[in-house]
Structures are given as C-alpha cells and as structure tokens.
C-alpha cells in the first residue's frame, strides 16, 4: 500500500489503517470491486460532498459478493415465516437490514467497530471515506495473503513432486544394488570354477613354496660345499707351490744318485697325478654345482612369476571384497535413508492430522458462529414481528437495539480472541511446515550425493569386471 495515496490528516492517529483520498478510493473500487456499467457510473460525486445512499448500499453489496460470494439478490429474500402480516412492508427494509447485519459481521475484521444503520440510510462523507478506506486496506491485505498462500501451495506441490521423484530414484538404486549384489545363475558356475581354481592355485603355490625352500637349502649346501672345495683347492695349490719349492731346494741339496732321484721322481709323479685327479674331480663337482645353481635361479624366476600372478589375483580379490563392502555400506546407508524417509512421512502424517484437527475446530467454530447467527436472525425476526408496533413502542425498540449492540460487541471480542488463537496456531503450523521444508532440502542433498557415489561405484565395478 503506497504512502503517496494516504491521507495525512489527524484520522491516521485515531485509526489503525490509512485513510485514502477520494480519488484513490474511487479508482480502487472501480478496478477491483465493481464491473461493467456499475464501474463506469461510480464517481467521486457518489461519496462527496453528500454520499448517495443507493450507490453506497450497492457498493457494500458488491464488496460482500466479492468476499463471501453473497449475491445482491440474496439480500432481497425475506427470511420470515409464512404467517407474517403485510409482507409488502418488509420489501424495502429486508435488503437494508441484511446488508447492515453482514457489514456488522465483516467490518470488525477491518477494525471498524462503530458501523450503524445511519451509515446506510443517511451516510456522512467522512464516515463513509473512513469505512471505505478500512475495507480497501483489508482488500489489499487479503490480496497479499492470497498471493503468499498460492506461492506456498506451489512450493509445497513442487517439493512433493521432488520427493516422489527421489523416492522413485531410491527404489531404482535399490533394484540396481540388488542386481549387483546377487550373482546371476549364468555366472554362478564361472564363480564356482574361479573359486576352485583359486583354491588349486593356493595349494600349488604352497607346494611350490615348499619345493623352493628345499631347493634353497640344497643351493645353500652346494654353496658351502663349493666354498669348502675352493678352499681345499687353494690349499692344494699352496701345497703344490711349497712342494715345488722344496723340490728345487732338495735338488740342490740331494746328491745326484740316479736311483734315489728316480724313486723321488716317481713319488712326485704319483703325487702330481693324485693332485690332478682330485683337481679334475673338484672341477667336475664345481661344474655340477654351477648347473644346479643355474637351475635353481631359473626355478626361482618361475616362482617369482607365479608369485606375481598370485599377488595380482590376491589384489583383484581384495578389490572385489572392497567393492562388496562398499555395496554393503551403500545398502546400510539406503536402509538409514529409508528409515529417515519413513520418519519424515510419519511427521508429514502428523502434520496432516494436526491440520485436519485444526480444520475440524474451525468447522466447529463456524457451526457455533452459524448458531449465533441464527440466534441473531431470530432476534431480527422478532424485531420484524414488532415492526408494526414501532410507533407505539419506539423506546422499547431502541432499548432492544442497544442490547443487541452490546451483545454484538461481546461477540466481536470473542471473535477477536478466537482469531488470535487461530493466528497463533497457523504460525505454529507455518513453523512446522518450514522445518519440514528444511529437512526435505537436506534429505534431497544427501540423496543426490548418495546417487553420485553409487553411480561412481557402479562405473568402477563395471571397469573391474
């Protein structure tokens, strides 16, 4: 509501709503309330300087039609019994009294509490402008609230659609997880064959490990023997060298007698033959040991190749186990999300039940209001019944009207209290609704992250298999 159209006089301090200028009021009611010829014929002269009662009454009827769908022709129906005398006397009074009763029920919502019959029969310019400003302010507020409720309803529908889409995606992900976790019957035979082959490979590797350990022990023994033989050869070579030195020394020292020399030479030849034979035997043993060492190296290389293959197989099995653990973790997360979804659905059911209880209470309040309205209508009927004696009992009728005014004020106060209670409950419902929206947004974010992780895991599993 723009402040440029508001009246800046002292009435603003007395009222809780802005008092608009006459041009603004006329333009608003011509565009928002009246239609057709009525909008064309409604002008500033109908309000100032002397308001026209017929135009004001017609405007009030259109306002009631806009707010409560109460058509103008309904005001002309006389809700009285059939035994009434002179019903033609009520034809002029019934629409005015109907509009008056409806306006008395409606205007307290606009914070106008002093509306009277005189404002319909003989309206004043200032009071009419104040009343129309209050109704205009209420219509502005009503329009804003309708837009807000429409936006909330639209967001709620979109959130419900998103929730249904996410539940469908969760179900699809569950089906995919079940398909991935269960081995199909076509591949069960292959899985069993792979398991048996893996068991055979493990047993073969154990036997190979035992053979390798035995071969390593033999190689170690051969190495020790080679070391011993080489040590002996070196000793023999040293001995041969020493013997040669001794022979040289002995040649210089021995008296050259042919027999002794021959005997010594024969002994030396026999020693040399023995040494050569032991050397040949040692060389043959050394060659055999070198061949065994080469065979052991080849066997060790083959065993290393087998070990690498076994390590690769073990790594692949570890990866499959990790994938299975990831699938189990995803299933657990899915179960947790399902539990959270069930809790959210239970909260939503509780909120719906609370709203249903609130609607029931409102319907009960509406029934009570209807009963009170019927009581008021009965009182008005009684007043109509006494209308033919109004000239004789005018003072009594005035007293009855004052009593009805007091009762209507009390009823307005009760209505105000009930409205405050309803507003508090609606605020609580709005807070609960906002919490539900926040939890749904968090839940949607978590579901998106989980779906991305599951897609990544599925792609990895496809690459491995």
CSV table of C-alpha atoms in Angstrom, one decimal:
chain,number,residue,atom,x,y,z
A,1,UNK,CA,0.0,0.0,0.0
A,2,UNK,CA,1.8,3.1,-1.2
A,3,UNK,CA,2.0,6.1,1.2
A,4,UNK,CA,1.5,8.6,-1.6
A,5,UNK,CA,-2.2,7.9,-1.7
A,6,UNK,CA,-2.7,8.0,2.1
A,7,UNK,CA,-4.4,10.8,3.8
A,8,UNK,CA,-2.1,12.7,6.2
A,9,UNK,CA,-4.8,14.2,8.5
A,10,UNK,CA,-5.5,13.5,12.1
A,11,UNK,CA,-7.6,10.5,11.3
A,12,UNK,CA,-4.4,8.4,10.8
A,13,UNK,CA,-3.6,8.7,14.5
A,14,UNK,CA,-7.1,7.6,15.6
A,15,UNK,CA,-7.4,4.6,13.1
A,16,UNK,CA,-5.1,1.6,12.7
A,17,UNK,CA,-5.3,1.9,8.9
A,18,UNK,CA,-4.5,4.7,6.4
A,19,UNK,CA,-7.4,7.0,5.2
A,20,UNK,CA,-7.1,7.3,1.5
A,21,UNK,CA,-8.1,10.2,-0.7
A,22,UNK,CA,-11.4,10.1,-2.5
A,23,UNK,CA,-9.9,9.8,-6.0
A,24,UNK,CA,-7.8,6.8,-4.9
A,25,UNK,CA,-10.9,5.2,-3.3
A,26,UNK,CA,-13.0,5.7,-6.4
A,27,UNK,CA,-10.2,4.3,-8.7
A,28,UNK,CA,-9.6,1.3,-6.5
A,29,UNK,CA,-13.3,0.3,-6.2
A,30,UNK,CA,-13.9,0.8,-10.0
A,31,UNK,CA,-11.0,-1.5,-10.8
A,32,UNK,CA,-11.1,-4.1,-8.0
A,33,UNK,CA,-14.7,-4.4,-6.9
A,34,UNK,CA,-17.2,-3.0,-9.5
A,35,UNK,CA,-17.6,-4.3,-13.0
A,36,UNK,CA,-19.4,-3.2,-16.2
A,37,UNK,CA,-21.8,-0.3,-16.0
A,38,UNK,CA,-21.5,0.0,-12.3
A,39,UNK,CA,-17.8,0.8,-12.5
A,40,UNK,CA,-18.5,3.4,-15.2
A,41,UNK,CA,-21.3,5.1,-13.2
A,42,UNK,CA,-19.4,5.1,-9.9
A,43,UNK,CA,-17.8,8.5,-9.5
A,44,UNK,CA,-16.5,10.9,-6.9
A,45,UNK,CA,-19.9,12.6,-6.5
A,46,UNK,CA,-21.3,9.3,-5.1
A,47,UNK,CA,-19.1,9.9,-2.0
A,48,UNK,CA,-18.6,13.6,-1.6
A,49,UNK,CA,-19.9,16.1,-0.6
A,50,UNK,CA,-23.1,14.3,0.1
A,51,UNK,CA,-22.9,10.5,-0.3
A,52,UNK,CA,-25.7,8.8,-2.2
A,53,UNK,CA,-27.2,6.0,-0.1
A,54,UNK,CA,-28.2,3.9,-3.1
A,55,UNK,CA,-24.6,3.9,-4.5
A,56,UNK,CA,-23.1,3.2,-1.1
A,57,UNK,CA,-25.5,0.3,-0.5
A,58,UNK,CA,-24.8,-1.2,-3.9
A,59,UNK,CA,-21.1,-0.9,-3.3
A,60,UNK,CA,-21.4,-2.7,0.0
A,61,UNK,CA,-23.4,-5.4,-1.7
A,62,UNK,CA,-20.6,-5.9,-4.3
A,63,UNK,CA,-18.0,-6.0,-1.5
A,64,UNK,CA,-19.9,-8.7,0.3
A,65,UNK,CA,-20.3,-10.6,-3.0
A,66,UNK,CA,-16.5,-10.4,-3.6
A,67,UNK,CA,-15.6,-11.6,-0.1
A,68,UNK,CA,-18.4,-14.0,0.8
A,69,UNK,CA,-20.0,-14.9,-2.6
A,70,UNK,CA,-23.2,-13.4,-1.2
A,71,UNK,CA,-25.1,-12.2,-4.3
A,72,UNK,CA,-27.1,-8.9,-4.1
A,73,UNK,CA,-30.4,-10.6,-4.9
A,74,UNK,CA,-30.0,-12.8,-1.8
A,75,UNK,CA,-30.4,-9.6,0.3
A,76,UNK,CA,-33.9,-9.1,-1.1
A,77,UNK,CA,-35.3,-12.5,0.1
A,78,UNK,CA,-37.3,-12.1,3.3
A,79,UNK,CA,-36.3,-14.9,5.7
A,80,UNK,CA,-39.6,-14.8,7.7
A,81,UNK,CA,-42.4,-17.3,8.3
A,82,UNK,CA,-45.4,-17.6,6.0
A,83,UNK,CA,-47.9,-16.3,8.6
A,84,UNK,CA,-46.5,-12.8,8.6
A,85,UNK,CA,-49.0,-10.0,8.1
A,86,UNK,CA,-48.4,-7.4,5.5
A,87,UNK,CA,-45.2,-8.8,3.9
A,88,UNK,CA,-45.1,-5.9,1.5
A,89,UNK,CA,-44.0,-3.7,4.3
A,90,UNK,CA,-40.7,-5.6,4.6
A,91,UNK,CA,-39.7,-5.4,0.9
A,92,UNK,CA,-37.8,-2.2,1.4
A,93,UNK,CA,-36.5,-3.0,4.9
A,94,UNK,CA,-35.1,-6.5,4.3
A,95,UNK,CA,-32.2,-5.7,1.9
A,96,UNK,CA,-31.1,-2.8,4.2
A,97,UNK,CA,-31.2,-4.9,7.3
A,98,UNK,CA,-29.5,-7.8,5.5
A,99,UNK,CA,-26.6,-5.6,4.4
A,100,UNK,CA,-26.4,-4.0,7.8
A,101,UNK,CA,-26.1,-7.4,9.6
A,102,UNK,CA,-23.5,-8.6,7.1
A,103,UNK,CA,-21.5,-5.4,7.4
A,104,UNK,CA,-21.7,-5.6,11.2
A,105,UNK,CA,-20.1,-9.0,11.0
A,106,UNK,CA,-17.5,-8.1,8.4
A,107,UNK,CA,-16.3,-4.6,9.4
A,108,UNK,CA,-14.7,-5.6,12.8
A,109,UNK,CA,-12.2,-7.5,10.6
A,110,UNK,CA,-11.3,-4.1,9.2
A,111,UNK,CA,-11.0,-2.6,12.7
A,112,UNK,CA,-14.2,-0.6,12.3
A,113,UNK,CA,-16.5,-1.1,15.3
A,114,UNK,CA,-19.0,1.8,15.1
A,115,UNK,CA,-20.9,1.0,12.0
A,116,UNK,CA,-24.6,1.8,12.3
A,117,UNK,CA,-27.8,1.8,10.3
A,118,UNK,CA,-27.4,5.5,9.8
A,119,UNK,CA,-24.3,4.8,7.7
A,120,UNK,CA,-26.6,3.0,5.2
A,121,UNK,CA,-29.7,5.2,5.3
A,122,UNK,CA,-28.1,8.6,5.7
A,123,UNK,CA,-24.3,8.2,5.1
A,124,UNK,CA,-21.9,11.0,6.0
A,125,UNK,CA,-18.9,11.8,3.8
A,126,UNK,CA,-16.2,11.5,6.5
A,127,UNK,CA,-17.5,8.2,8.0
A,128,UNK,CA,-18.1,6.8,4.5
A,129,UNK,CA,-14.5,7.6,3.5
A,130,UNK,CA,-13.1,6.1,6.7
A,131,UNK,CA,-15.2,2.9,6.2
A,132,UNK,CA,-14.2,2.5,2.5
A,133,UNK,CA,-10.5,3.1,3.4
A,134,UNK,CA,-10.7,0.4,6.0
A,135,UNK,CA,-12.3,-2.0,3.5
A,136,UNK,CA,-9.7,-1.1,0.9
A,137,UNK,CA,-6.8,-1.7,3.4
A,138,UNK,CA,-8.4,-5.1,4.2
A,139,UNK,CA,-8.7,-6.0,0.5
A,140,UNK,CA,-5.0,-5.1,-0.1
A,141,UNK,CA,-4.1,-7.3,2.8
A,142,UNK,CA,-6.3,-10.1,1.5
A,143,UNK,CA,-4.7,-9.9,-1.9
A,144,UNK,CA,-1.2,-10.2,-0.5
A,145,UNK,CA,-2.2,-13.1,1.7
A,146,UNK,CA,-3.7,-14.9,-1.3
A,147,UNK,CA,-0.5,-14.5,-3.3
A,148,UNK,CA,1.6,-15.8,-0.4
A,149,UNK,CA,-0.7,-18.8,0.1
A,150,UNK,CA,-0.6,-19.5,-3.6
A,151,UNK,CA,3.2,-19.4,-3.6
A,152,UNK,CA,3.4,-21.7,-0.6
A,153,UNK,CA,1.0,-24.1,-2.2
A,154,UNK,CA,3.1,-24.1,-5.4
A,155,UNK,CA,6.3,-24.7,-3.5
A,156,UNK,CA,4.6,-27.5,-1.5
A,157,UNK,CA,3.5,-29.1,-4.7
A,158,UNK,CA,7.0,-28.9,-6.2
A,159,UNK,CA,8.5,-30.3,-3.1
A,160,UNK,CA,6.1,-33.2,-3.1
A,161,UNK,CA,6.9,-33.8,-6.8
A,162,UNK,CA,10.6,-33.8,-6.0
A,163,UNK,CA,10.0,-36.2,-3.0
A,164,UNK,CA,8.2,-38.6,-5.3
A,165,UNK,CA,10.9,-38.4,-7.9
A,166,UNK,CA,13.6,-39.0,-5.2
A,167,UNK,CA,11.7,-42.0,-3.8
A,168,UNK,CA,11.4,-43.4,-7.3
A,169,UNK,CA,15.2,-42.9,-7.8
A,170,UNK,CA,15.9,-44.6,-4.5
A,171,UNK,CA,13.8,-47.6,-5.5
A,172,UNK,CA,15.7,-47.8,-8.8
A,173,UNK,CA,19.0,-47.6,-6.9
A,174,UNK,CA,17.9,-50.4,-4.6
A,175,UNK,CA,17.0,-52.6,-7.5
A,176,UNK,CA,20.4,-51.9,-9.1
A,177,UNK,CA,22.1,-52.7,-5.8
A,178,UNK,CA,20.2,-55.9,-5.5
A,179,UNK,CA,21.2,-56.8,-9.1
A,180,UNK,CA,24.8,-56.1,-8.4
A,181,UNK,CA,24.9,-57.9,-5.1
A,182,UNK,CA,23.2,-61.1,-6.3
A,183,UNK,CA,25.3,-63.3,-8.7
A,184,UNK,CA,23.2,-64.3,-11.7
A,185,UNK,CA,22.7,-68.0,-12.3
A,186,UNK,CA,24.6,-67.8,-15.6
A,187,UNK,CA,27.7,-66.6,-13.7
A,188,UNK,CA,27.4,-68.9,-10.7
A,189,UNK,CA,29.2,-71.8,-12.4
A,190,UNK,CA,32.0,-69.5,-13.5
A,191,UNK,CA,32.3,-68.1,-9.9
A,192,UNK,CA,32.5,-71.7,-8.6
A,193,UNK,CA,35.1,-72.6,-11.2
A,194,UNK,CA,37.1,-69.4,-10.3
A,195,UNK,CA,36.9,-70.3,-6.6
A,196,UNK,CA,38.1,-73.9,-7.2
A,197,UNK,CA,40.9,-72.7,-9.5
A,198,UNK,CA,41.9,-70.2,-6.8
A,199,UNK,CA,42.0,-73.0,-4.2
A,200,UNK,CA,44.1,-75.2,-6.5
A,201,UNK,CA,46.4,-72.3,-7.2
A,202,UNK,CA,46.8,-71.7,-3.4
A,203,UNK,CA,47.6,-75.4,-2.8
A,204,UNK,CA,50.1,-75.4,-5.8
A,205,UNK,CA,51.7,-72.3,-4.5
A,206,UNK,CA,52.1,-73.8,-1.1
A,207,UNK,CA,53.8,-76.9,-2.7
A,208,UNK,CA,55.9,-74.7,-4.8
A,209,UNK,CA,56.9,-72.7,-1.7
A,210,UNK,CA,58.0,-76.0,-0.1
A,211,UNK,CA,59.9,-77.0,-3.2
A,212,UNK,CA,61.6,-73.6,-3.4
A,213,UNK,CA,62.6,-73.8,0.3
A,214,UNK,CA,64.0,-77.3,-0.3
A,215,UNK,CA,65.9,-76.0,-3.4
A,216,UNK,CA,67.2,-73.1,-1.5
A,217,UNK,CA,68.5,-75.4,1.2
A,218,UNK,CA,70.2,-77.5,-1.5
A,219,UNK,CA,71.7,-74.4,-3.1
A,220,UNK,CA,73.0,-73.3,0.3
A,221,UNK,CA,74.5,-76.7,0.9
A,222,UNK,CA,76.1,-76.6,-2.6
A,223,UNK,CA,77.4,-73.2,-2.0
A,224,UNK,CA,79.0,-74.3,1.3
A,225,UNK,CA,80.5,-77.4,-0.5
A,226,UNK,CA,81.8,-75.2,-3.3
A,227,UNK,CA,83.4,-72.9,-0.7
A,228,UNK,CA,84.9,-75.9,1.0
A,229,UNK,CA,86.2,-77.4,-2.3
A,230,UNK,CA,87.6,-74.0,-3.4
A,231,UNK,CA,89.3,-73.6,-0.1
A,232,UNK,CA,90.8,-77.1,-0.4
A,233,UNK,CA,91.9,-76.3,-4.0
A,234,UNK,CA,93.6,-73.2,-2.8
A,235,UNK,CA,95.3,-75.2,0.0
A,236,UNK,CA,96.4,-77.8,-2.5
A,237,UNK,CA,97.7,-75.2,-4.8
A,238,UNK,CA,99.6,-73.7,-1.9
A,239,UNK,CA,100.9,-77.2,-1.1
A,240,UNK,CA,101.9,-77.8,-4.7
A,241,UNK,CA,103.8,-74.5,-4.7
A,242,UNK,CA,105.5,-75.3,-1.5
A,243,UNK,CA,106.4,-78.8,-2.8
A,244,UNK,CA,107.8,-77.3,-5.9
A,245,UNK,CA,110.0,-75.0,-3.8
A,246,UNK,CA,111.0,-78.0,-1.7
A,247,UNK,CA,111.8,-80.0,-4.8
A,248,UNK,CA,114.0,-77.1,-6.0
A,249,UNK,CA,115.7,-77.0,-2.7
A,250,UNK,CA,116.0,-80.7,-2.5
A,251,UNK,CA,117.5,-80.9,-5.9
A,252,UNK,CA,120.2,-78.5,-4.8
A,253,UNK,CA,120.8,-80.4,-1.6
A,254,UNK,CA,120.5,-84.1,-2.7
A,255,UNK,CA,123.5,-85.9,-4.0
A,256,UNK,CA,122.7,-86.9,-7.5
A,257,UNK,CA,122.3,-90.6,-7.3
A,258,UNK,CA,120.2,-92.0,-10.1
A,259,UNK,CA,118.2,-94.5,-8.1
A,260,UNK,CA,117.1,-92.1,-5.4
A,261,UNK,CA,116.4,-89.5,-7.9
A,262,UNK,CA,114.2,-91.9,-9.9
A,263,UNK,CA,112.4,-93.0,-6.8
A,264,UNK,CA,111.8,-89.5,-5.8
A,265,UNK,CA,110.6,-88.5,-9.2
A,266,UNK,CA,108.2,-91.4,-9.3
A,267,UNK,CA,106.8,-90.4,-6.0
A,268,UNK,CA,106.5,-86.9,-7.1
A,269,UNK,CA,104.7,-88.0,-10.3
A,270,UNK,CA,102.3,-90.1,-8.3
A,271,UNK,CA,101.6,-87.1,-6.0
A,272,UNK,CA,101.1,-84.9,-9.1
A,273,UNK,CA,98.7,-87.5,-10.6
A,274,UNK,CA,96.8,-87.7,-7.4
A,275,UNK,CA,96.6,-83.9,-7.2
A,276,UNK,CA,95.4,-83.7,-10.8
A,277,UNK,CA,92.8,-86.3,-10.3
A,278,UNK,CA,91.5,-84.6,-7.2
A,279,UNK,CA,91.5,-81.3,-9.1
A,280,UNK,CA,89.6,-82.8,-12.0
A,281,UNK,CA,87.1,-84.3,-9.6
A,282,UNK,CA,86.7,-80.9,-7.9
A,283,UNK,CA,86.3,-79.2,-11.3
A,284,UNK,CA,83.6,-81.7,-12.3
A,285,UNK,CA,81.8,-81.2,-8.9
A,286,UNK,CA,82.1,-77.5,-9.4
A,287,UNK,CA,80.5,-77.7,-12.9
A,288,UNK,CA,77.7,-79.8,-11.5
A,289,UNK,CA,77.1,-77.3,-8.7
A,290,UNK,CA,77.1,-74.4,-11.1
A,291,UNK,CA,74.5,-76.2,-13.2
A,292,UNK,CA,72.4,-76.8,-10.1
A,293,UNK,CA,72.8,-73.1,-9.2
A,294,UNK,CA,71.6,-72.0,-12.7
A,295,UNK,CA,68.6,-74.4,-12.5
A,296,UNK,CA,67.8,-73.0,-9.1
A,297,UNK,CA,67.9,-69.5,-10.5
A,298,UNK,CA,65.5,-70.4,-13.3
A,299,UNK,CA,63.2,-72.1,-10.8
A,300,UNK,CA,63.4,-69.0,-8.6
A,301,UNK,CA,62.4,-66.8,-11.6
A,302,UNK,CA,59.5,-69.0,-12.4
A,303,UNK,CA,58.4,-69.0,-8.8
A,304,UNK,CA,58.6,-65.2,-8.7
A,305,UNK,CA,56.4,-65.0,-11.9
A,306,UNK,CA,53.9,-67.3,-10.1
A,307,UNK,CA,54.1,-65.1,-7.0
A,308,UNK,CA,53.4,-62.0,-9.1
A,309,UNK,CA,50.4,-63.7,-10.6
A,310,UNK,CA,49.2,-64.8,-7.2
A,311,UNK,CA,49.7,-61.2,-5.9
A,312,UNK,CA,47.7,-59.8,-8.8
A,313,UNK,CA,45.0,-62.4,-8.2
A,314,UNK,CA,45.0,-61.5,-4.5
A,315,UNK,CA,44.8,-57.8,-5.3
A,316,UNK,CA,41.8,-58.4,-7.6
A,317,UNK,CA,40.1,-60.5,-4.8
A,318,UNK,CA,40.8,-57.7,-2.3
A,319,UNK,CA,39.3,-55.2,-4.8
A,320,UNK,CA,36.2,-57.4,-5.2
A,321,UNK,CA,35.9,-57.7,-1.4
A,322,UNK,CA,36.2,-53.9,-1.1
A,323,UNK,CA,33.5,-53.5,-3.7
A,324,UNK,CA,31.3,-55.9,-1.8
A,325,UNK,CA,31.9,-53.9,1.4
A,326,UNK,CA,31.1,-50.7,-0.4
A,327,UNK,CA,27.9,-52.3,-1.7
A,328,UNK,CA,27.0,-53.3,1.8
A,329,UNK,CA,27.8,-49.8,3.1
A,330,UNK,CA,25.5,-48.4,0.4
A,331,UNK,CA,22.8,-50.8,1.4
A,332,UNK,CA,23.1,-49.8,5.0
A,333,UNK,CA,23.0,-46.1,4.0
A,334,UNK,CA,20.0,-46.9,1.9
A,335,UNK,CA,18.3,-48.5,4.8
A,336,UNK,CA,19.1,-45.5,7.0
A,337,UNK,CA,17.7,-43.2,4.4
A,338,UNK,CA,14.6,-45.3,4.1
A,339,UNK,CA,14.2,-45.1,7.9
A,340,UNK,CA,14.6,-41.3,7.7
A,341,UNK,CA,12.1,-41.2,4.9
A,342,UNK,CA,9.6,-43.2,7.0
A,343,UNK,CA,10.2,-40.8,9.9
A,344,UNK,CA,9.6,-37.8,7.6
A,345,UNK,CA,6.4,-39.5,6.2
A,346,UNK,CA,5.2,-40.1,9.8
A,347,UNK,CA,5.9,-36.4,10.6
A,348,UNK,CA,4.0,-35.4,7.5
A,349,UNK,CA,1.1,-37.6,8.6
A,350,UNK,CA,1.2,-36.0,12.0
A,351,UNK,CA,1.2,-32.6,10.4
A,352,UNK,CA,-1.7,-33.6,8.2
A,353,UNK,CA,-3.6,-34.9,11.2
A,354,UNK,CA,-2.9,-31.6,13.0
A,355,UNK,CA,-4.2,-29.7,10.1
A,356,UNK,CA,-7.3,-31.9,9.9
A,357,UNK,CA,-7.9,-31.3,13.6
A,358,UNK,CA,-7.5,-27.6,13.0
A,359,UNK,CA,-9.9,-27.7,10.2
A,360,UNK,CA,-12.4,-29.6,12.4
A,361,UNK,CA,-12.0,-27.0,15.1
A,362,UNK,CA,-12.6,-24.2,12.5
A,363,UNK,CA,-15.7,-26.0,11.2
A,364,UNK,CA,-16.9,-26.3,14.8
A,365,UNK,CA,-16.3,-22.6,15.3
A,366,UNK,CA,-18.1,-22.0,12.0
A,367,UNK,CA,-21.1,-24.0,13.3
A,368,UNK,CA,-21.1,-22.0,16.5
A,369,UNK,CA,-21.0,-18.8,14.6
A,370,UNK,CA,-23.8,-20.1,12.4
A,371,UNK,CA,-25.9,-20.9,15.5
A,372,UNK,CA,-25.2,-17.5,16.9
A,373,UNK,CA,-26.1,-16.0,13.6
A,374,UNK,CA,-29.3,-18.0,13.6
A,375,UNK,CA,-30.0,-16.6,17.1
A,376,UNK,CA,-29.3,-13.1,15.8
A,377,UNK,CA,-31.5,-13.7,12.9
A,378,UNK,CA,-34.3,-14.9,15.2
A,379,UNK,CA,-33.8,-11.7,17.2
A,380,UNK,CA,-34.1,-9.7,14.0
A,381,UNK,CA,-37.2,-11.7,13.1
A,382,UNK,CA,-38.7,-10.8,16.5
A,383,UNK,CA,-37.8,-7.2,15.7
A,384,UNK,CA,-39.6,-7.6,12.4
A,385,UNK,CA,-42.6,-9.0,14.1
A,386,UNK,CA,-42.7,-6.0,16.4
A,387,UNK,CA,-42.1,-3.6,13.5
A,388,UNK,CA,-45.9,-2.9,13.1
A,389,UNK,CA,-45.9,-1.6,16.7
A,390,UNK,CA,-42.8,0.5,16.2
A,391,UNK,CA,-44.7,3.8,16.6
A,392,UNK,CA,-46.2,2.8,19.9
A,393,UNK,CA,-43.1,1.1,21.4
A,394,UNK,CA,-40.3,3.1,19.9
A,395,UNK,CA,-38.4,3.5,23.2
A,396,UNK,CA,-38.6,-0.3,23.8
A,397,UNK,CA,-37.2,-1.0,20.3
A,398,UNK,CA,-34.3,1.4,21.0
A,399,UNK,CA,-33.5,-0.4,24.2
A,400,UNK,CA,-33.6,-3.8,22.3
A,401,UNK,CA,-31.2,-2.4,19.6
A,402,UNK,CA,-28.8,-1.2,22.3
A,403,UNK,CA,-28.9,-4.6,23.9
A,404,UNK,CA,-28.2,-6.3,20.6
A,405,UNK,CA,-25.3,-3.8,20.0
A,406,UNK,CA,-23.8,-4.8,23.4
A,407,UNK,CA,-24.2,-8.5,22.5
A,408,UNK,CA,-22.6,-7.9,19.1
A,409,UNK,CA,-19.7,-6.1,20.8
A,410,UNK,CA,-19.2,-9.1,23.1
A,411,UNK,CA,-19.4,-11.4,20.2
A,412,UNK,CA,-16.8,-9.3,18.3
A,413,UNK,CA,-14.5,-9.5,21.3
A,414,UNK,CA,-14.9,-13.3,21.4
A,415,UNK,CA,-14.3,-13.4,17.7
A,416,UNK,CA,-11.1,-11.4,18.1
A,417,UNK,CA,-9.9,-13.8,20.7
A,418,UNK,CA,-10.7,-16.7,18.5
A,419,UNK,CA,-8.9,-15.1,15.6
A,420,UNK,CA,-5.8,-14.5,17.7
A,421,UNK,CA,-5.8,-18.2,18.7
A,422,UNK,CA,-6.2,-19.2,15.1
A,423,UNK,CA,-3.3,-16.9,14.1
A,424,UNK,CA,-1.1,-18.5,16.7
A,425,UNK,CA,-1.9,-22.0,15.6
A,426,UNK,CA,-1.4,-21.0,12.0
A,427,UNK,CA,2.0,-19.6,12.9
A,428,UNK,CA,2.9,-22.9,14.6
A,429,UNK,CA,1.8,-24.8,11.6
A,430,UNK,CA,3.9,-22.5,9.4
A,431,UNK,CA,7.0,-23.1,11.6
A,432,UNK,CA,6.4,-26.9,11.4
A,433,UNK,CA,6.0,-26.6,7.6
A,434,UNK,CA,9.3,-24.6,7.3
A,435,UNK,CA,11.1,-27.3,9.4
A,436,UNK,CA,9.7,-29.9,7.1
A,437,UNK,CA,10.9,-28.0,4.0
A,438,UNK,CA,14.4,-27.6,5.6
A,439,UNK,CA,14.6,-31.4,6.4
A,440,UNK,CA,13.4,-32.2,2.9
A,441,UNK,CA,16.1,-30.0,1.3
A,442,UNK,CA,18.8,-31.7,3.5
A,443,UNK,CA,17.4,-35.1,2.6
A,444,UNK,CA,17.5,-34.2,-1.1
A,445,UNK,CA,21.1,-33.1,-0.9
A,446,UNK,CA,22.1,-36.3,0.9
A,447,UNK,CA,20.2,-38.4,-1.7
A,448,UNK,CA,22.0,-36.6,-4.6
A,449,UNK,CA,25.4,-37.2,-3.0
A,450,UNK,CA,24.5,-40.9,-2.5
A,451,UNK,CA,23.3,-41.3,-6.0
A,452,UNK,CA,26.5,-39.8,-7.3
A,453,UNK,CA,28.6,-42.1,-5.1
A,454,UNK,CA,26.6,-45.2,-6.2
A,455,UNK,CA,27.0,-44.2,-9.9
A,456,UNK,CA,30.8,-43.8,-9.4
A,457,UNK,CA,31.0,-47.2,-7.6
A,458,UNK,CA,28.9,-48.9,-10.3
A,459,UNK,CA,31.2,-47.5,-13.0
A,460,UNK,CA,34.3,-48.7,-11.1
A,461,UNK,CA,32.7,-52.2,-10.7
A,462,UNK,CA,32.0,-52.3,-14.4
A,463,UNK,CA,35.6,-51.4,-15.2
A,464,UNK,CA,36.9,-54.2,-12.9
A,465,UNK,CA,34.5,-56.9,-14.2
